[in-house]
Tab-separated table of C-alpha atoms in Angstrom:
chain	number	residue	atom	x	y	z
V	1316	MET	CA	0.000	0.000	0.000
V	1317	SER	CA	1.381	3.434	-0.949
V	1318	VAL	CA	1.854	6.354	1.429
V	1319	THR	CA	-1.161	8.102	-0.119
V	1320	GLU	CA	-3.314	4.995	0.251
V	1321	ASN	CA	-2.231	4.660	3.885
V	1322	ASN	CA	-3.190	8.288	4.552
V	1323	VAL	CA	-6.607	7.817	2.937
V	1324	ALA	CA	-7.246	4.607	4.851
V	1325	GLU	CA	-6.283	6.283	8.136
V	1326	SER	CA	-8.557	9.239	7.366
V	1327	LEU	CA	-11.464	6.896	6.636
V	1328	ARG	CA	-10.947	5.101	9.943
V	1329	GLU	CA	-11.066	8.461	11.724
V	1330	GLY	CA	-14.312	9.401	9.954
V	1331	ALA	CA	-12.820	12.292	7.989
V	1332	VAL	CA	-14.487	13.536	4.834
V	1333	ILE	CA	-12.416	12.730	1.748
V	1334	PRO	CA	-12.858	15.248	-1.094
V	1335	ALA	CA	-13.763	14.017	-4.557
V	1336	ALA	CA	-10.678	12.792	-6.340
V	1337	SER	CA	-11.846	14.177	-9.662
V	1338	ARG	CA	-13.984	17.028	-10.908
V	1339	ALA	CA	-15.825	14.346	-12.864
V	1340	GLU	CA	-17.306	13.296	-9.523
V	1341	ARG	CA	-18.811	16.724	-8.823
V	1342	PHE	CA	-22.247	16.356	-7.258
V	1343	THR	CA	-25.211	18.197	-8.795
V	1344	SER	CA	-28.887	18.309	-7.858
V	1345	TYR	CA	-31.984	20.484	-8.056
V	1346	ASP	CA	-32.864	19.412	-4.498
V	1347	VAL	CA	-31.665	21.729	-1.731
V	1348	ALA	CA	-31.856	18.937	0.839
V	1349	ALA	CA	-29.398	16.853	-1.196
V	1350	PHE	CA	-26.633	19.279	-0.163
V	1351	GLU	CA	-25.326	19.556	3.366
V	1352	VAL	CA	-25.271	23.022	4.887
V	1353	PRO	CA	-21.712	24.239	4.266
V	1354	GLY	CA	-19.652	25.324	7.221
V	1355	GLY	CA	-16.823	27.014	5.348
V	1356	ARG	CA	-14.194	24.284	5.577
V	1357	GLU	CA	-15.338	22.488	2.428
V	1358	GLU	CA	-13.178	22.905	-0.663
V	1359	ASN	CA	-15.999	24.681	-2.487
V	1360	TRP	CA	-16.482	27.208	0.327
V	1361	ARG	CA	-13.118	27.564	2.066
V	1362	PHE	CA	-12.410	31.033	0.644
V	1363	THR	CA	-15.948	32.404	1.102
V	1364	PRO	CA	-16.796	34.479	4.223
V	1365	MET	CA	-19.879	32.463	5.217
V	1366	LYS	CA	-21.314	35.012	7.649
V	1367	ARG	CA	-21.550	37.559	4.865
V	1368	LEU	CA	-23.801	35.298	2.773
V	1369	ARG	CA	-26.789	36.471	4.862
V	1370	GLY	CA	-28.241	32.996	5.149
V	1371	LEU	CA	-28.278	32.115	1.454
V	1372	HIS	CA	-26.349	28.933	2.252
V	1373	ASP	CA	-28.418	27.575	5.155
V	1374	GLY	CA	-31.996	28.251	4.134
V	1375	SER	CA	-32.596	31.151	6.514
V	1376	ALA	CA	-32.648	33.764	3.713
V	1377	VAL	CA	-36.362	33.858	2.873
V	1378	ALA	CA	-37.418	35.785	-0.215
V	1379	SER	CA	-38.737	39.159	0.866
V	1380	GLY	CA	-38.489	41.113	-2.365
V	1381	GLU	CA	-38.224	40.822	-6.129
V	1382	ILE	CA	-35.779	41.924	-8.761
V	1383	THR	CA	-36.804	44.252	-11.555
V	1384	LEU	CA	-35.718	43.300	-15.067
V	1385	GLU	CA	-35.346	46.134	-17.559
V	1386	THR	CA	-34.774	45.130	-21.187
V	1387	GLU	CA	-33.336	46.995	-24.161
V	1388	ALA	CA	-33.360	44.132	-26.641
V	1389	ALA	CA	-32.776	43.885	-30.360
V	1390	PRO	CA	-36.100	43.432	-32.207
V	1391	GLU	CA	-35.030	40.021	-33.484
V	1392	LEU	CA	-35.015	38.560	-29.958
V	1393	LYS	CA	-38.005	37.014	-28.204
V	1394	ILE	CA	-38.400	37.623	-24.460
V	1395	GLU	CA	-40.800	35.539	-22.377
V	1396	THR	CA	-41.784	35.345	-18.722
V	1397	VAL	CA	-42.487	31.718	-17.842
V	1398	ASP	CA	-43.347	29.737	-14.719
V	1399	ARG	CA	-41.396	26.924	-13.120
V	1400	ALA	CA	-43.132	24.237	-15.191
V	1401	ASP	CA	-41.514	25.364	-18.456
V	1402	ALA	CA	-39.719	22.289	-19.814
V	1403	ARG	CA	-36.806	24.329	-21.167
V	1404	LEU	CA	-35.571	25.422	-17.745
V	1405	GLY	CA	-32.565	23.511	-16.487
V	1406	GLU	CA	-31.444	22.425	-19.947
V	1407	ALA	CA	-27.994	24.036	-19.680
V	1408	GLY	CA	-26.996	22.550	-16.354
V	1409	VAL	CA	-27.879	21.398	-12.847
V	1410	PRO	CA	-26.985	23.320	-9.642
V	1411	SER	CA	-23.682	22.202	-8.140
V	1412	ASP	CA	-23.912	23.821	-4.708
V	1413	ARG	CA	-26.546	24.487	-2.077
V	1414	ILE	CA	-27.104	28.149	-2.880
V	1415	ALA	CA	-27.650	27.405	-6.565
V	1416	ALA	CA	-30.115	24.661	-5.623
V	1417	GLN	CA	-31.850	27.049	-3.224
V	1418	ALA	CA	-32.131	29.641	-5.983
V	1419	TYR	CA	-33.533	27.051	-8.391
V	1420	SER	CA	-36.102	25.911	-5.825
V	1421	SER	CA	-37.129	29.422	-4.818
V	1422	PHE	CA	-37.853	31.362	-8.009
V	1423	THR	CA	-41.463	31.735	-9.094
V	1424	LYS	CA	-41.053	33.266	-12.540
V	1425	ALA	CA	-38.188	32.952	-15.005
V	1426	THR	CA	-37.163	34.975	-18.038
V	1427	VAL	CA	-36.357	33.172	-21.290
V	1428	VAL	CA	-34.589	35.126	-24.046
V	1429	THR	CA	-34.510	33.440	-27.452
V	1430	VAL	CA	-32.398	34.310	-30.477
V	1431	PRO	CA	-34.314	32.598	-33.336
V	1432	LYS	CA	-32.741	30.246	-35.826
V	1433	GLU	CA	-30.413	31.991	-38.314
V	1434	ALA	CA	-31.263	35.415	-36.862
V	1435	GLN	CA	-28.572	38.083	-36.689
V	1436	ALA	CA	-29.336	40.603	-33.962
V	1437	SER	CA	-29.176	44.161	-35.255
V	1438	LYS	CA	-27.788	45.585	-31.997
V	1439	PRO	CA	-26.542	44.432	-28.584
V	1440	SER	CA	-29.338	43.505	-26.176
V	1441	VAL	CA	-29.138	44.758	-22.585
V	1442	LEU	CA	-30.897	42.942	-19.749
V	1443	ARG	CA	-30.592	45.096	-16.629
V	1444	VAL	CA	-31.269	43.385	-13.300
V	1445	HIS	CA	-32.143	45.746	-10.444
V	1446	GLY	CA	-31.673	44.247	-6.984
V	1447	PRO	CA	-34.593	43.775	-4.584
V	1448	GLY	CA	-33.533	46.692	-2.410
V	1449	GLU	CA	-31.516	47.177	0.747
V	1450	GLY	CA	-32.330	44.590	3.396
V	1451	LYS	CA	-34.384	42.416	1.028
V	1452	VAL	CA	-33.731	38.978	-0.483
V	1453	ALA	CA	-34.666	37.687	-3.936
V	1454	TYR	CA	-34.081	34.601	-6.084
V	1455	GLY	CA	-34.126	34.524	-9.864
V	1456	HIS	CA	-33.666	32.485	-13.013
V	1457	LEU	CA	-32.714	33.602	-16.514
V	1458	GLN	CA	-32.174	31.545	-19.637
V	1459	VAL	CA	-30.689	32.724	-22.937
V	1460	ARG	CA	-31.353	30.411	-25.887
V	1461	ALA	CA	-29.554	30.796	-29.211
V	1462	GLU	CA	-30.986	28.569	-31.896
V	1463	ALA	CA	-28.948	27.118	-34.760
V	1464	PHE	CA	-26.815	29.616	-36.732
V	1465	ALA	CA	-28.036	32.570	-34.634
V	1466	GLU	CA	-25.773	35.522	-33.819
V	1467	ALA	CA	-26.246	38.029	-31.003
V	1468	VAL	CA	-24.595	40.080	-28.266
V	1469	ILE	CA	-26.184	39.933	-24.803
V	1470	VAL	CA	-25.275	42.209	-21.876
V	1471	LEU	CA	-26.435	41.296	-18.361
V	1472	ASP	CA	-26.126	44.364	-16.152
V	1473	HIS	CA	-26.591	43.877	-12.402
V	1474	VAL	CA	-27.182	47.048	-10.368
V	1475	GLY	CA	-28.846	48.160	-7.152
V	1476	SER	CA	-28.991	46.853	-3.591
V	1477	GLY	CA	-30.055	43.756	-1.681
V	1478	THR	CA	-29.283	40.052	-1.487
V	1479	TYR	CA	-29.735	38.025	-4.659
V	1480	ALA	CA	-29.049	34.440	-5.746
V	1481	ASP	CA	-29.771	33.093	-9.204
V	1482	ASN	CA	-29.051	30.584	-11.937
V	1483	VAL	CA	-28.322	31.846	-15.445
V	1484	GLU	CA	-28.415	29.484	-18.423
V	1485	PHE	CA	-26.926	29.874	-21.881
V	1486	VAL	CA	-28.110	27.226	-24.326
V	1487	ILE	CA	-26.091	27.773	-27.495
V	1488	GLY	CA	-27.396	25.880	-30.537
V	1489	ASP	CA	-25.427	24.304	-33.359
V	1490	SER	CA	-23.187	26.786	-35.201
V	1491	ALA	CA	-24.555	29.745	-33.236
V	1492	ARG	CA	-22.188	32.627	-32.393
V	1493	ILE	CA	-23.001	34.448	-29.161
V	1494	THR	CA	-21.200	37.096	-27.109
V	1495	VAL	CA	-22.220	37.553	-23.469
V	1496	VAL	CA	-21.034	40.207	-21.018
V	1497	SER	CA	-22.179	39.799	-17.405
V	1498	VAL	CA	-21.528	42.969	-15.393
V	1499	GLN	CA	-21.801	42.985	-11.595
V	1500	ASP	CA	-21.842	46.680	-10.699
V	1501	TRP	CA	-23.816	46.451	-7.480
V	1502	ALA	CA	-24.196	49.016	-4.706
V	1503	ASP	CA	-21.860	48.667	-1.731
V	1504	ASP	CA	-24.379	46.703	0.374
V	1505	ALA	CA	-25.245	44.033	-2.211
V	1506	VAL	CA	-24.612	40.291	-1.983
V	1507	HIS	CA	-24.880	38.310	-5.229
V	1508	VAL	CA	-24.261	34.578	-5.662
V	1509	SER	CA	-24.746	33.332	-9.218
V	1510	GLU	CA	-24.193	30.025	-10.953
V	1511	GLN	CA	-23.972	30.407	-14.735
V	1512	HIS	CA	-24.405	27.350	-16.964
V	1513	LEU	CA	-22.957	27.450	-20.499
V	1514	ARG	CA	-23.890	24.614	-22.875
V	1515	LEU	CA	-22.559	24.642	-26.426
V	1516	GLY	CA	-23.908	22.675	-29.381
V	1517	ARG	CA	-21.999	21.387	-32.388
V	1518	ASP	CA	-19.615	24.014	-33.838
V	1519	ALA	CA	-21.076	26.670	-31.533
V	1520	THR	CA	-19.000	29.676	-30.459
V	1521	LEU	CA	-19.487	31.532	-27.186
V	1522	LYS	CA	-17.512	34.482	-25.827
V	1523	HIS	CA	-18.459	34.810	-22.160
V	1524	THR	CA	-17.101	37.778	-20.181
V	1525	VAL	CA	-17.623	38.405	-16.473
V	1526	VAL	CA	-16.966	41.899	-15.101
V	1527	THR	CA	-17.189	42.444	-11.331
V	1528	LEU	CA	-16.829	45.917	-9.891
V	1529	GLY	CA	-19.317	46.511	-7.065
V	1530	GLY	CA	-21.022	44.784	-4.160
V	1531	ASP	CA	-20.104	43.688	-0.646
V	1532	LEU	CA	-19.796	40.024	-1.668
V	1533	VAL	CA	-20.052	38.709	-5.227
V	1534	ARG	CA	-19.525	35.051	-6.139
V	1535	VAL	CA	-19.983	34.025	-9.790
V	1536	SER	CA	-19.524	30.383	-10.855
V	1537	PRO	CA	-19.605	29.752	-14.626
V	1538	THR	CA	-19.608	26.135	-15.841
V	1539	ALA	CA	-19.061	25.345	-19.531
V	1540	THR	CA	-20.078	22.016	-21.098
V	1541	PHE	CA	-20.128	20.760	-24.670
V	1542	ALA	CA	-23.061	18.881	-26.180
V	1543	ASP	CA	-21.247	17.942	-29.403
V	1544	ARG	CA	-18.016	18.340	-31.370
V	1545	GLY	CA	-16.530	21.615	-32.527
V	1546	GLY	CA	-17.607	23.836	-29.628
V	1547	ASP	CA	-15.417	26.862	-28.878
V	1548	VAL	CA	-15.767	28.845	-25.652
V	1549	GLU	CA	-13.747	31.884	-24.606
V	1550	MET	CA	-14.194	32.822	-20.955
V	1551	LEU	CA	-12.870	36.246	-20.014
V	1552	GLY	CA	-13.001	38.093	-16.719
V	1553	LEU	CA	-12.150	41.506	-15.294
V	1554	TYR	CA	-12.561	42.408	-11.632
V	1555	PHE	CA	-11.537	45.296	-9.371
V	1556	ALA	CA	-11.946	44.953	-5.595
V	1557	ASP	CA	-11.941	47.833	-3.120
V	1558	ALA	CA	-11.439	47.812	0.643
V	1559	GLY	CA	-13.644	45.224	2.337
V	1560	GLN	CA	-15.025	43.738	-0.867
V	1561	HIS	CA	-15.030	39.998	-1.495
V	1562	GLN	CA	-15.117	38.946	-5.160
V	1563	GLU	CA	-15.019	35.267	-6.024
V	1564	HIS	CA	-15.006	33.639	-9.460
V	1565	ARG	CA	-15.151	29.844	-9.750
V	1566	LEU	CA	-14.904	28.393	-13.257
V	1567	PHE	CA	-15.319	24.841	-14.459
V	1568	VAL	CA	-14.800	23.758	-18.078
V	1569	ASP	CA	-15.925	20.180	-18.669
V	1570	HIS	CA	-14.515	18.701	-21.894
V	1571	ALA	CA	-16.472	15.488	-22.421
V	1572	VAL	CA	-16.616	15.339	-26.243
V	1573	PRO	CA	-13.857	15.479	-28.887
V	1574	ASN	CA	-12.564	18.415	-30.920
V	1575	CYS	CA	-13.600	21.298	-28.660
V	1576	LYS	CA	-11.708	24.398	-27.546
V	1577	SER	CA	-11.684	26.535	-24.431
V	1578	ASN	CA	-9.646	29.584	-23.535
V	1579	VAL	CA	-9.881	31.232	-20.109
V	1580	MET	CA	-8.347	34.584	-19.196
V	1581	TYR	CA	-9.240	36.470	-16.007
V	1582	LYS	CA	-7.462	39.555	-14.677
V	1583	GLY	CA	-8.092	41.400	-11.437
V	1584	ALA	CA	-6.814	44.325	-9.392
V	1585	LEU	CA	-7.167	44.941	-5.657
V	1586	GLN	CA	-6.775	47.950	-3.416
V	1587	GLY	CA	-7.522	48.773	0.224
V	1588	ASN	CA	-7.607	46.889	3.503
V	1589	ASP	CA	-9.325	43.500	3.399
V	1590	ALA	CA	-10.012	43.637	-0.318
V	1591	HIS	CA	-10.160	39.953	-1.253
V	1592	THR	CA	-10.453	38.233	-4.608
V	1593	VAL	CA	-10.652	34.514	-5.289
V	1594	TRP	CA	-10.218	32.835	-8.653
V	1595	ILE	CA	-10.629	29.081	-9.050
V	1596	GLY	CA	-10.159	27.665	-12.543
V	1597	ASP	CA	-10.960	23.977	-13.049
V	1598	VAL	CA	-10.584	22.302	-16.446
V	1599	LEU	CA	-11.417	18.626	-16.911
V	1600	ILE	CA	-10.533	16.732	-20.093
V	1601	ARG	CA	-12.360	13.415	-19.974
V	1602	ALA	CA	-11.155	10.236	-21.647
V	1603	ALA	CA	-13.549	10.673	-24.586
V	1604	ALA	CA	-12.498	14.299	-25.259
V	1605	GLU	CA	-9.750	13.659	-27.796
V	1606	ALA	CA	-8.256	16.586	-29.752
V	1607	THR	CA	-9.172	19.051	-26.998
V	1608	ASP	CA	-7.380	22.407	-27.022
V	1609	THR	CA	-7.527	24.365	-23.764
V	1610	TYR	CA	-5.652	27.003	-21.794
V	1611	GLU	CA	-6.441	29.030	-18.674
V	1612	LEU	CA	-4.733	32.119	-17.281
V	1613	ASN	CA	-5.252	34.272	-14.194
V	1614	ARG	CA	-3.338	37.439	-13.294
V	1615	ASN	CA	-3.799	39.614	-10.202
V	1616	LEU	CA	-2.340	43.055	-9.504
V	1617	VAL	CA	-2.213	44.112	-5.842
V	1618	LEU	CA	-2.161	47.907	-5.708
V	1619	THR	CA	-1.980	48.566	-1.947
V	1620	PRO	CA	-1.003	46.759	1.263
V	1621	GLY	CA	-3.781	44.907	3.071
V	1622	ALA	CA	-5.316	43.326	-0.043
V	1623	ARG	CA	-5.262	39.580	-0.751
V	1624	ALA	CA	-5.699	37.570	-3.943
V	1625	ASP	CA	-6.126	33.790	-4.013
V	1626	SER	CA	-5.659	32.027	-7.353
V	1627	VAL	CA	-5.982	28.267	-7.894
V	1628	PRO	CA	-5.768	26.828	-11.437
V	1629	ASN	CA	-6.498	23.104	-11.812
V	1630	LEU	CA	-6.092	20.988	-14.941
V	1631	GLU	CA	-7.168	17.342	-15.009
V	1632	ILE	CA	-6.444	15.239	-18.104
V	1633	GLU	CA	-7.781	11.717	-18.650
V	1634	THR	CA	-6.509	11.221	-22.212
V	1635	GLY	CA	-3.188	11.805	-23.934
V	1636	GLU	CA	-4.789	12.440	-27.320
V	1637	ILE	CA	-5.137	16.226	-27.042
V	1638	GLU	CA	-4.106	19.218	-29.134
V	1639	GLY	CA	-2.889	21.232	-26.187
V	1640	ALA	CA	-3.520	22.054	-22.543
V	1641	GLY	CA	-1.992	24.429	-20.048
V	1642	HIS	CA	-2.579	26.870	-17.229
V	1643	ALA	CA	-0.858	29.777	-15.534
V	1644	SER	CA	-1.430	32.020	-12.547
V	1645	ALA	CA	0.425	34.974	-11.037
V	1646	THR	CA	-0.163	37.573	-8.333
V	1647	GLY	CA	2.098	40.540	-7.729
V	1648	ARG	CA	2.530	44.238	-7.170
V	1649	PHE	CA	3.636	46.915	-9.613
V	1650	ASP	CA	6.520	45.908	-11.819
V	1651	ASP	CA	9.348	48.224	-10.760
V	1652	GLU	CA	11.056	47.818	-14.136
V	1653	GLN	CA	7.944	48.995	-15.969
V	1654	LEU	CA	7.631	52.004	-13.669
V	1655	PHE	CA	11.321	52.834	-14.053
V	1656	TYR	CA	11.046	52.578	-17.853
V	1657	LEU	CA	8.128	55.028	-17.960
V	1658	GLN	CA	9.620	57.435	-15.438
V	1659	SER	CA	12.946	57.442	-17.269
V	1660	ARG	CA	11.065	58.857	-20.241
V	1661	GLY	CA	9.713	61.818	-18.322
V	1662	ILE	CA	6.406	60.378	-17.098
V	1663	GLY	CA	5.564	61.156	-13.471
V	1664	GLU	CA	5.194	58.318	-10.958
V	1665	GLU	CA	1.401	58.672	-10.553
V	1666	ALA	CA	0.805	58.778	-14.302
V	1667	ALA	CA	3.190	55.865	-14.792
V	1668	ARG	CA	1.281	53.737	-12.288
V	1669	ARG	CA	-1.993	54.460	-14.040
V	1670	LEU	CA	-0.498	53.498	-17.377
V	1671	VAL	CA	0.664	50.176	-15.930
V	1672	VAL	CA	-2.833	49.384	-14.617
V	1673	ARG	CA	-4.475	50.384	-17.894
V	1674	GLY	CA	-2.007	48.209	-19.761
V	1675	PHE	CA	-2.709	45.335	-17.360
V	1676	PHE	CA	-6.427	45.390	-18.204
V	1677	HIS	CA	-6.055	46.326	-21.868
V	1678	GLU	CA	-5.841	42.727	-23.076
V	1679	ILE	CA	-9.293	42.026	-21.630
V	1680	LEU	CA	-10.909	45.335	-22.553
V	1681	VAL	CA	-10.057	45.081	-26.246
V	1682	ARG	CA	-11.812	41.696	-26.409
V	1683	ILE	CA	-15.122	43.034	-25.123
V	1684	GLY	CA	-17.187	43.330	-28.268
V	1685	VAL	CA	-19.532	46.068	-26.989
V	1686	PRO	CA	-18.056	49.595	-27.301
V	1687	GLU	CA	-20.516	51.071	-24.775
V	1688	VAL	CA	-19.575	48.504	-22.155
V	1689	ARG	CA	-15.868	48.883	-22.862
V	1690	SER	CA	-16.077	52.674	-22.407
V	1691	ARG	CA	-18.016	52.256	-19.178
V	1692	LEU	CA	-15.417	49.863	-17.801
V	1693	GLU	CA	-12.535	52.123	-18.755
V	1694	ALA	CA	-14.246	54.982	-16.887
V	1695	ALA	CA	-14.876	52.741	-13.861
V	1696	ILE	CA	-11.234	51.667	-13.727
V	1697	GLU	CA	-10.115	55.283	-13.951
V	1698	ALA	CA	-12.447	56.203	-11.075
V	1699	GLU	CA	-11.039	53.369	-8.953
V	1700	LEU	CA	-7.487	54.575	-9.572
V	1701	GLN	CA	-8.383	58.150	-8.670
V	1702	ALA	CA	-10.003	56.973	-5.446
V	1703	VAL	CA	-6.805	55.351	-4.230
V	1704	GLY	CA	-4.514	57.986	-5.640
V	1705	VAL	CA	-2.790	55.720	-8.161
């Protein structure tokens, strides 16, 4: 028996909980009771400040308000309000934690946005979610459906106050090309926990971008799966945490079919005491997923003392027949060489620092395919830098 096997056997005798050996064993269910109430020591929750979840995790957060959904959609799109019995709901994925299951069990009405077959949206569509209000709790469900050969740009804009948990589904049909930007620009009091399910059909292309700027605690968990060959998903992220904010992004890319691609790139900046960001990137290449091509990258820039960034990339490969796979992660402060280079050319220290931060985020910003959103984010980043004097 190996050392590892001895350790596992000893742990089992002592009654310890052994974590799943593979992401392929991840438990999912629509039933809240199927999940134990997390205490904060579990792998899925160990970075999350449980007391700041306001009871979303233990069932004590009873819905006391409702969100308001404001739409500015392209005329080609169809928007429906449906009840829980709609057979389409849940098609993109099943909740993988207790809060997601609670959200799925608690919503009364869902919004379904459909991009019809072969339609090309004439403009970006904005779905603006207003929180339930300070001191109130709400649960929600949104599904975006892109039928075969459809093309569209969807912006989810989260604003306002309150406590909100939801599931968001993206069902991308064969050969559809969809761009999604999910912006979390909440008020300072807001708590938002969201599980986002991305399911791609044959030869489908999805660019999925998460932008987190505001809120007391924001936890977004996107999961990408492939229904058939040829799927291509690009998952981008940009986040900026201020003093006291907790921002957590947990990604899972599940390659279970051959000839699919995934590319993950998240970048974040932190400033102020107790600013905390968490990035978890899990990629699983199953035995059947031959010719997979995947890469994931996370970079964090710590601007002031007292801020903390946790970054955990994980890559699990069950077949050797792949095109490529890799991951990288780094967290650091300003690059002194970059600052010296700029200052040696007559640029003041403050201006040089701002240029470094802008350059850090530039690679993400240029990939956001919505000029209005890109301009808004550039202005938000500039405001953050002014606030801290960078």
